Short mmCIF file of C-alpha atoms and ligand atoms in Angstrom, two decimals:
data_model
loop_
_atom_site.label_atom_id
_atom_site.label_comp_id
_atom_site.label_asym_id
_atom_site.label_seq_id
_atom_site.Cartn_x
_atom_site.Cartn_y
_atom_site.Cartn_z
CA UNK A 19 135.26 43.29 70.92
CA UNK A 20 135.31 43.31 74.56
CA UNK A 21 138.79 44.37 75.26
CA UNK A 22 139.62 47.76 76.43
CA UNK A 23 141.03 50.17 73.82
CA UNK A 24 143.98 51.55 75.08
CA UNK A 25 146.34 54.80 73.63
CA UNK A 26 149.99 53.80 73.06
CA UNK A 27 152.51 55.93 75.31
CA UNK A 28 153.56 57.66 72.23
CA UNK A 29 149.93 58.79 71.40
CA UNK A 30 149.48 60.13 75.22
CA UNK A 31 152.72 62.07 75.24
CA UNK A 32 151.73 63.83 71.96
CA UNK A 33 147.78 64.65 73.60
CA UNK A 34 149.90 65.72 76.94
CA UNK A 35 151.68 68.18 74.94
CA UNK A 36 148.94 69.31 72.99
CA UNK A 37 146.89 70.28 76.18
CA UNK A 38 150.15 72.23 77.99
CA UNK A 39 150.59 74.18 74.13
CA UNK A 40 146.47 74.98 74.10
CA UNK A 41 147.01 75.88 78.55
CA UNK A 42 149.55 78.43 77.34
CA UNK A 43 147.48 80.21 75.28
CA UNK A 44 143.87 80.80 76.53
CA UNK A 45 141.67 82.82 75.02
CA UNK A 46 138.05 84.21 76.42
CA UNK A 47 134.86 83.28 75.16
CA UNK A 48 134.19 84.44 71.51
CA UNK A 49 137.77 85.26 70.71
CA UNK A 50 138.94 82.32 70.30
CA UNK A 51 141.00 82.97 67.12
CA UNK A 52 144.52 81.76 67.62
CA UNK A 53 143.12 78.55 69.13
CA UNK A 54 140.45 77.66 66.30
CA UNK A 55 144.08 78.49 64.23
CA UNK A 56 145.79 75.95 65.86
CA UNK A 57 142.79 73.19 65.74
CA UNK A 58 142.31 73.38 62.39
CA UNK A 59 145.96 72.73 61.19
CA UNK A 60 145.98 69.95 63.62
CA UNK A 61 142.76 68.50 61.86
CA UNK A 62 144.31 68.80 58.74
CA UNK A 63 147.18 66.88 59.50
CA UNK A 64 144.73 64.81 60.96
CA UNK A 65 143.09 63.81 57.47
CA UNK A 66 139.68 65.34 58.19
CA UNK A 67 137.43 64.23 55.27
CA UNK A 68 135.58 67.56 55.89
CA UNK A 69 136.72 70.70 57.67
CA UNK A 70 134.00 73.53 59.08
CA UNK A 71 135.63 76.72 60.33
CA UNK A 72 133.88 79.94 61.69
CA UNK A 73 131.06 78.48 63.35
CA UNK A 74 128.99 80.40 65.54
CA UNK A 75 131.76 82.32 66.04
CA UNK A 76 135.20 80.63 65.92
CA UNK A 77 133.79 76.90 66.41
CA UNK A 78 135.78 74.50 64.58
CA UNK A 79 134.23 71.08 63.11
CA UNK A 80 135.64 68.26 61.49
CA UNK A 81 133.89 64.68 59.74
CA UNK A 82 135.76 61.88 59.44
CA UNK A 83 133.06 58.86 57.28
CA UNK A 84 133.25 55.78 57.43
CA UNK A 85 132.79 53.42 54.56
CA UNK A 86 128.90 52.42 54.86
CA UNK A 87 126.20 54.78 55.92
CA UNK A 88 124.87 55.12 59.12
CA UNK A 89 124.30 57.42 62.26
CA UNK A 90 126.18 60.45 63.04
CA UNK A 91 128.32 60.72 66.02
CA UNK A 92 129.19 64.12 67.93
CA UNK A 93 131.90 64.59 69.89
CA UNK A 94 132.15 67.99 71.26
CA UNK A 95 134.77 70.04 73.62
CA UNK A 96 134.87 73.88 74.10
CA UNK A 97 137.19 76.52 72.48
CA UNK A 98 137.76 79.14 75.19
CA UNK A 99 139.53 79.87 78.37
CA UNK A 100 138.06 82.54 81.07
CA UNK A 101 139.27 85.69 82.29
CA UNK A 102 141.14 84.43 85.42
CA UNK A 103 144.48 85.03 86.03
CA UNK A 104 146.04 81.58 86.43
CA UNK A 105 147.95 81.12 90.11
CA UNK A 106 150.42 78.31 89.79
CA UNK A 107 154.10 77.69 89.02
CA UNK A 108 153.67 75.13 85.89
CA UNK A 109 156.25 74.82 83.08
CA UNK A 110 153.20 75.26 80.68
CA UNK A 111 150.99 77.76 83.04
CA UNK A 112 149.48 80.72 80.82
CA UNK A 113 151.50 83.15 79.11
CA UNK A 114 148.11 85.64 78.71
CA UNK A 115 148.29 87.55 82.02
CA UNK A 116 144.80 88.13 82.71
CA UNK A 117 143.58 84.41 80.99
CA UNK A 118 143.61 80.98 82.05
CA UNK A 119 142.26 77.77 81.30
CA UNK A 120 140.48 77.11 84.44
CA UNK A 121 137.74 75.14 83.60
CA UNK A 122 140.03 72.60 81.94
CA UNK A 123 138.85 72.84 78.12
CA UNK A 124 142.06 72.76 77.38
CA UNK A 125 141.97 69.19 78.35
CA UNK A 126 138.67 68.31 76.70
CA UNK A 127 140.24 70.02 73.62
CA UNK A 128 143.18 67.42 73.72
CA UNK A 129 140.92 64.47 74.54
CA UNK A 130 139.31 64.84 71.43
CA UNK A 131 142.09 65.50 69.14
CA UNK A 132 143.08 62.05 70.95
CA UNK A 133 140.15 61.00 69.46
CA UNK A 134 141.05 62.52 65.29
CA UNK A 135 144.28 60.95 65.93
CA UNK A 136 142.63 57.28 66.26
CA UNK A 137 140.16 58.31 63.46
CA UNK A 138 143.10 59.05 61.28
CA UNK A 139 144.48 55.54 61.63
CA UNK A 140 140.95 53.95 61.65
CA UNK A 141 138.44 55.11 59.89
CA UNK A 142 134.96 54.17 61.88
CA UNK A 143 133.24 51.17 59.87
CA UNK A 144 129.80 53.16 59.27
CA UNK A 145 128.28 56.64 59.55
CA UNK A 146 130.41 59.45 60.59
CA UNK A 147 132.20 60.92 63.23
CA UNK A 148 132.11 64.78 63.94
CA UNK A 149 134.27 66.15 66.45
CA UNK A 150 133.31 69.85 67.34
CA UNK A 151 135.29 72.41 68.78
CA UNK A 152 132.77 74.78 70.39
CA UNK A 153 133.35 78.74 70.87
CA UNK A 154 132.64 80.47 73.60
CA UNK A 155 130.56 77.86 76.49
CA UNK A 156 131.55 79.71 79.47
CA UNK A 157 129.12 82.72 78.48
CA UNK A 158 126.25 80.32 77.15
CA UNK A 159 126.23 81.49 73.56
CA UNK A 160 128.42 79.32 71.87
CA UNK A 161 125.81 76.36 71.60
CA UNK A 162 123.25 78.29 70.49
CA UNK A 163 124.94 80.27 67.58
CA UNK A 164 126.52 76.83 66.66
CA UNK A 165 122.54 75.05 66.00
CA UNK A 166 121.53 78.46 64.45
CA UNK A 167 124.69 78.29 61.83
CA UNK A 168 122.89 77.44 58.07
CA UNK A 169 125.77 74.18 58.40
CA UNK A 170 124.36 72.84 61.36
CA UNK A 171 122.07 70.86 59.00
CA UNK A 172 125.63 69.31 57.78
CA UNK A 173 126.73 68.27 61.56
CA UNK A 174 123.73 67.60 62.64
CA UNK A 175 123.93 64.49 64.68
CA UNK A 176 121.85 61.65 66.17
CA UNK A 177 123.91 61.05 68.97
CA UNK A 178 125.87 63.33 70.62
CA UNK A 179 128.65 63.22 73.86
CA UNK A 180 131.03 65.57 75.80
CA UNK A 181 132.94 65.08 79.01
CA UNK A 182 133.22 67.79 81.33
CA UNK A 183 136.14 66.87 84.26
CA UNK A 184 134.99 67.62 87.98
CA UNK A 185 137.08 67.95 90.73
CA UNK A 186 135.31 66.40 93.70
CA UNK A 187 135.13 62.83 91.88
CA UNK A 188 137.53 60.42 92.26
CA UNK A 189 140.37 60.65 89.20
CA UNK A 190 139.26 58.82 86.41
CA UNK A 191 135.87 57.83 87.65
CA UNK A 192 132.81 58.77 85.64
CA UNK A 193 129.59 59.49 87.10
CA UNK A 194 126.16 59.74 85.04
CA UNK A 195 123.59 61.49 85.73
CA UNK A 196 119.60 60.23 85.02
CA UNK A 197 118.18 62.66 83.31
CA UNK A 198 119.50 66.23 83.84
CA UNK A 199 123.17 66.64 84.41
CA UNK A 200 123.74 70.43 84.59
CA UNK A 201 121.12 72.97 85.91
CA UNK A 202 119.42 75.87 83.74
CA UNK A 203 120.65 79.27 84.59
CA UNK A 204 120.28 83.30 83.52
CA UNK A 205 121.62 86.03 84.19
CA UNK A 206 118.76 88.67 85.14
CA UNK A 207 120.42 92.74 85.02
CA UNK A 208 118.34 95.34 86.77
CA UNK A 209 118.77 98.99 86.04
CA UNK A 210 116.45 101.09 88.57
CA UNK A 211 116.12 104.79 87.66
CA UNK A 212 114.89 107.85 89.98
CA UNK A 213 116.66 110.96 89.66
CA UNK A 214 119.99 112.68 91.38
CA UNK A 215 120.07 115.31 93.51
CA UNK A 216 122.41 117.05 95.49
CA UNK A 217 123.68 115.12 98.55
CA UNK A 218 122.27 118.38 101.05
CA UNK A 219 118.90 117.82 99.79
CA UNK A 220 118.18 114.11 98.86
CA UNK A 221 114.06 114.98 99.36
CA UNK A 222 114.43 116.69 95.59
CA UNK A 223 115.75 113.66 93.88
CA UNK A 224 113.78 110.03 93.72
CA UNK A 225 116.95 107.40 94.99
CA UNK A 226 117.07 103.47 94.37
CA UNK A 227 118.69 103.24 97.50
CA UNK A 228 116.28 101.81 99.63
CA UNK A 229 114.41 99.53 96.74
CA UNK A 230 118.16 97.97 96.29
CA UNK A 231 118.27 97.43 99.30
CA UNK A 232 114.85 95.58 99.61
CA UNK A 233 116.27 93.68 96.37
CA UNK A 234 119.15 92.66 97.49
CA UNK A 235 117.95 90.44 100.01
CA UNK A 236 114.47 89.61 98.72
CA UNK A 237 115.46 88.28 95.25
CA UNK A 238 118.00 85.82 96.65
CA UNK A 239 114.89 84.80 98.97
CA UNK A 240 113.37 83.78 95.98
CA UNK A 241 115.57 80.55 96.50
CA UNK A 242 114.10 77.05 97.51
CA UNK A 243 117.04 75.26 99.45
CA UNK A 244 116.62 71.88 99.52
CA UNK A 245 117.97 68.95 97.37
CA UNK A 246 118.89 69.48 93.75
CA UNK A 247 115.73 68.06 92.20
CA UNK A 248 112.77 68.95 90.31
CA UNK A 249 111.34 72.22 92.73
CA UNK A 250 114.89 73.79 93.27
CA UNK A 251 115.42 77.16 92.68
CA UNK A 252 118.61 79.32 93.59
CA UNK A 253 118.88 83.11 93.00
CA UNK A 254 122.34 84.66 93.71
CA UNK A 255 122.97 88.23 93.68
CA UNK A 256 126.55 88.54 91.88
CA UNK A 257 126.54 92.11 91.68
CA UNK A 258 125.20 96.15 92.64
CA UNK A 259 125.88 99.35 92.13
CA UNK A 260 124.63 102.80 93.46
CA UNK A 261 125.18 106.24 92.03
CA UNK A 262 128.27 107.57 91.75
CA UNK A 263 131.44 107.08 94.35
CA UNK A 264 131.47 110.78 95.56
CA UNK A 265 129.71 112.58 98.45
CA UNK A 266 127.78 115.28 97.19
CA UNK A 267 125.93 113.43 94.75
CA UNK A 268 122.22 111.61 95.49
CA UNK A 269 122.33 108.43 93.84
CA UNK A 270 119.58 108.55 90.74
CA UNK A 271 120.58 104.75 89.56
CA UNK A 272 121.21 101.71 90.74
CA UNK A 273 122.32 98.26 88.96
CA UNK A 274 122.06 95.44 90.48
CA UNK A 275 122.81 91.48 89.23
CA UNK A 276 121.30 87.94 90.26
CA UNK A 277 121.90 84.63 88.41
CA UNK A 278 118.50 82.63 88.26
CA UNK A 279 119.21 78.70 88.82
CA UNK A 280 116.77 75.92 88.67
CA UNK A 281 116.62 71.72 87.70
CA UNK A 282 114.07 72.16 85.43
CA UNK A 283 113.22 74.67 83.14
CA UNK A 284 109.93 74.80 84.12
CA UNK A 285 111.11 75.97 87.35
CA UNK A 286 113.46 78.39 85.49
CA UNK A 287 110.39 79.95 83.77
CA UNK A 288 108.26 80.13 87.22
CA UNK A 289 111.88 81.66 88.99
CA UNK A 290 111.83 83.88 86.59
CA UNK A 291 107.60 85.60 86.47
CA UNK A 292 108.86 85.83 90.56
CA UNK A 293 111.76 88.04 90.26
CA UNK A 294 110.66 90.26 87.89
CA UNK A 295 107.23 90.75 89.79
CA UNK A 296 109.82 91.54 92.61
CA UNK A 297 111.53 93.50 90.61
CA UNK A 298 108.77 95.93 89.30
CA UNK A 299 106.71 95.68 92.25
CA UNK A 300 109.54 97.39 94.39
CA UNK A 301 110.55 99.46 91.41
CA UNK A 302 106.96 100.87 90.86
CA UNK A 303 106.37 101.40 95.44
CA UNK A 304 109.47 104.16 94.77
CA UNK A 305 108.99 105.35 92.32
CA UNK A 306 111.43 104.53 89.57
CA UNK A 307 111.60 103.51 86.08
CA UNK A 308 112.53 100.03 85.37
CA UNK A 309 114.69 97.75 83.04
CA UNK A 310 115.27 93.94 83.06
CA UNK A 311 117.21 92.36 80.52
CA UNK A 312 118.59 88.83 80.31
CA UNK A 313 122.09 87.50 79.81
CA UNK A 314 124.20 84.12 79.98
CA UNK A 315 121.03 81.87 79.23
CA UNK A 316 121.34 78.15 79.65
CA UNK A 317 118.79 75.31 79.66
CA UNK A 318 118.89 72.09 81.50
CA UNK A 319 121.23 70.00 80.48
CA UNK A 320 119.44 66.63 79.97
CA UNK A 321 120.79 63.06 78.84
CA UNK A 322 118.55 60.88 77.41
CA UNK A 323 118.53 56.83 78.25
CA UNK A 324 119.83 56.01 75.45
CA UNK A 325 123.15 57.90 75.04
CA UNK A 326 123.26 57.15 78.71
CA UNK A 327 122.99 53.48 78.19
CA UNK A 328 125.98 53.56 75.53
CA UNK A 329 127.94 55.55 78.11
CA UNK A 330 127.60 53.14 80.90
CA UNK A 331 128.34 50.55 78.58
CA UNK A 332 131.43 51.89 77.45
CA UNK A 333 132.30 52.67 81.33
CA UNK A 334 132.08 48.40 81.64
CA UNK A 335 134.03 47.90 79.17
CA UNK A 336 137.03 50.27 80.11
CA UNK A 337 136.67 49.14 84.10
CA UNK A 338 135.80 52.71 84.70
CA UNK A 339 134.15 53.23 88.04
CA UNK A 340 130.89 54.56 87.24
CA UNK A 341 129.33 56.95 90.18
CA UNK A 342 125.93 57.32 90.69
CA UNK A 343 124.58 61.29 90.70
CA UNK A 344 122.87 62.25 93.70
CA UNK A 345 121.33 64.98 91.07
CA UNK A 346 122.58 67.16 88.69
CA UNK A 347 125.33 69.78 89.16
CA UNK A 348 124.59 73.18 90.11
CA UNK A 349 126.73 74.52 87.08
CA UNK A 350 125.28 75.18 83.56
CA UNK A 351 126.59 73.65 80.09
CA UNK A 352 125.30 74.97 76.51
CA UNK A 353 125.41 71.72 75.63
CA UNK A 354 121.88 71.31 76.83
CA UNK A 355 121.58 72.64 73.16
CA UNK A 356 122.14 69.88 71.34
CA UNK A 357 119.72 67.42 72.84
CA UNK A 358 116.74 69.88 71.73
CA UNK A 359 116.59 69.09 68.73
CA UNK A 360 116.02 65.06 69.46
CA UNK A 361 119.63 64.51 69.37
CA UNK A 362 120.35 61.23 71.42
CA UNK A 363 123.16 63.14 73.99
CA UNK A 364 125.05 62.86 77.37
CA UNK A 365 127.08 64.66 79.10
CA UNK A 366 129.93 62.60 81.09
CA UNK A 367 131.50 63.49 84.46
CA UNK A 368 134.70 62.49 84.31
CA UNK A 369 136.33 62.86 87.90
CA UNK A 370 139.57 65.27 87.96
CA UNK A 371 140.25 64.15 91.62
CA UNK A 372 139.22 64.23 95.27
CA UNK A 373 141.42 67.59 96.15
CA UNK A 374 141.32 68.84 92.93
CA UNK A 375 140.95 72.69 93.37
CA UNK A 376 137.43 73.54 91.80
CA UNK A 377 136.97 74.91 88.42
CA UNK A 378 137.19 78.73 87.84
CA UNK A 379 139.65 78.80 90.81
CA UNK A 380 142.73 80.45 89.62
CA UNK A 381 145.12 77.38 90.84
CA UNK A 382 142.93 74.43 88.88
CA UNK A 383 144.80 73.05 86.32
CA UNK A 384 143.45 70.07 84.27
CA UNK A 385 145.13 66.59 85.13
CA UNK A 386 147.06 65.30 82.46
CA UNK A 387 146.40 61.61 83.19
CA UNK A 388 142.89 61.87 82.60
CA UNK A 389 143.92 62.71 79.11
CA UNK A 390 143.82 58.82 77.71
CA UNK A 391 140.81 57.88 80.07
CA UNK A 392 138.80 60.59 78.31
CA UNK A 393 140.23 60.05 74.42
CA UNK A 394 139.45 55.92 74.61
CA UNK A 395 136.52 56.23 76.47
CA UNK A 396 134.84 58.20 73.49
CA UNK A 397 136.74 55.75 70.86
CA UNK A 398 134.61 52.86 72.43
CA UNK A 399 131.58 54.95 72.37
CA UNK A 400 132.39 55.33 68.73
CA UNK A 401 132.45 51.68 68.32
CA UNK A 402 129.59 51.04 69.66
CA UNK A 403 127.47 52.66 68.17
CA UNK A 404 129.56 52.66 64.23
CA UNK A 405 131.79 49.99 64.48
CA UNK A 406 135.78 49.97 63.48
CA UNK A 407 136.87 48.07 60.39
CA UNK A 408 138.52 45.25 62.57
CA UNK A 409 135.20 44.49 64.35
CA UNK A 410 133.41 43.43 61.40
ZN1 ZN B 10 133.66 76.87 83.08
ZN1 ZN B 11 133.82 74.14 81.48
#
């Protein structure tokens, strides 16, 4: 019971080139087509005792039961790629120009058809195993059209996990965080609109010039500084735009963008009632008609004790180093989802490396050797909590 599972060479060379055929081919968030394609006939071959395609989007699912009843068990990775042009020189680097797999879900893909492959030999001993395949995380909706599909009542688990890899951490170590793991984030879009005029006579016209401006550096002094805790808020602007690029033309609009960030999502909703009061009280001192709308919405990602406790057990039993979180990470995950709806979930660091390049830069690429570490360290957390035939 207490000895650590391990992958056969044969079974890491096949998950190794799984992950360099899904790197080839990345796909953005909610087109995700050819890769579901590819999932599901690996599933198949796989012996899935139930197969769910099309969800929220082009999420893939697949049950594999054991023999007596019992709890469910998710394991979840993410479909899609982003729209980065990959920099590197790799035998397997992307073949879609303006796509790359920079965030490394290509990895987390393979880790958990590592973890289909063991289910095919073994069945678990109770309860089921789900492994989900979720569309389109990088923009935030993918979660949330997954929980509103009418089949989420037939996934539906009580405990759920995903790794995520970080560069930063140490290769192969794991770190945990208490409570929140990923911070809650939006994407606020501000259209202000006056009216053009000509360029020789800018007094006839009503411009956003000046109240973008004032906007640009009073909503990102909305931000708290300070440690990532309960109380931190962070507003970046990401983007603006004024009139038109000519010369004889006032500017009657201007768009600007700023991603909200916060620990909690109480903080979220108090970040929030500021910048728009920002927003409309500098709107309405010149003048101009205002629109907010929201985009890219993610809670907090929170991990409850007791999928955490499992975790660090499984950690123990594999000799992983386990790193303690200073906090959370600034970054968002729709996986926060899951775990509102009671589900028992965590979400794993699992360290990519030290000089890792970080993710979303065009020359990350996903380290192959964390592909086993990942795979058995989910198998254990499967028997754990179900049990495999030969434990009994
Ligand atoms: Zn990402
Ligand atoms: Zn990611």
């Amino acid at each position: 019971m207490n000895t650590p599972v391990t992958l056969s060479p044969e079974q890491i060379a096949t998950l190794t080139d799984v992950r360099h055929a899904l790197h080839r081919r990345p796909e953005v968030s909610g087109q995700e087509v050819e890769t579901a394609a590819h999932i599901v006939e690996r599933l198949r071959d796989l012996d899935a005792d139930q197969i769910w395609q099309d969800l929220g989007g082009h999420g893939v699912a697949a049950a594999f039961d054991g023999a007596a009843p019992g709890p469910t068990v998710m394991i979840r990775c993410e479909l899609d790629g982003l729209p980065i042009p990959e920099q590197s020189d790799l035998q397997y680097r992307s073949e879609i120009a303006d796509n790359s797999h920079t965030c490394g879900h290509d990895g987390h893909m393979s880790m958990v058809i590592g973890v289909a492959m063991a289910l095919c030999d073994k069945r678990p001993q109770r309860g089921r195993v789900v492994v989900l395949f979720q569309p389109a995380e990088e923009t935030g909706q993918g979660a949330p059209a997954v929980v509103a599909d009418p089949r989420w009542v037939e996934l539906r688990p009580d405990y759920a996990f995903a790794i995520h890899n970080l560069p930063g951490l140490a290769l192969g170590a794991v770190q945990l965080c208490d409570g929140v793991a990923c911070c809650a984030s939006r994407g606020m879009q501000v259209r202000l609109t006056g009216k053009s005029s000509h360029a020789a006579a800018p007094e006839d016209g009503v411009s956003p010039a000046a109240a973008m401006a004032t906007l640009m550096t009073s909503l990102p002094a909305l931000s708290s500084g300070g440690a990532l805790q309960a109380g931190f808020k962070l507003a970046t602007l990401t983007h603006a735009q004024l009139g038109e690029a000519t010369f004889g033309i006032a500017p009657g609009v201007g768009e600007l963008r700023c991603t909200l960030r916060a620990v909690t999502d109480a903080d979220m909703a108090d970040l929030i009632e500021r910048a728009e009061a920002e927003v409309r009280a500098i709107a309405a001192r010149h003048s101009l008609e205002v629109n907010i709308s929201w985009h890219d919405v993610f809670s907090a990602t929170v991990n409850s004790a007791a999928a955490n406790v499992e975790v660090m057990r499984a950690t123990k039993r594999q000799s992983i180093p386990l790193r303690a979180a200073a906090g959370p990470q600034r970054f968002s995950e729709d996986f926060a989802c899951y775990g509102l709806d009671g589900v028992e979930t965590a979400m794993i660091f699992l360290g990519s490396g030290v000089d890792q390049p970080q993710l979303h830069n065009p020359d990350f690429d996903f380290p192959d050797t964390l592909l086993p570490v990942g795979t058995e360290l989910f198998l254990v957390l499967i028997n754990q909590l179900l049990g495999w035939a030969e434990d009994a």
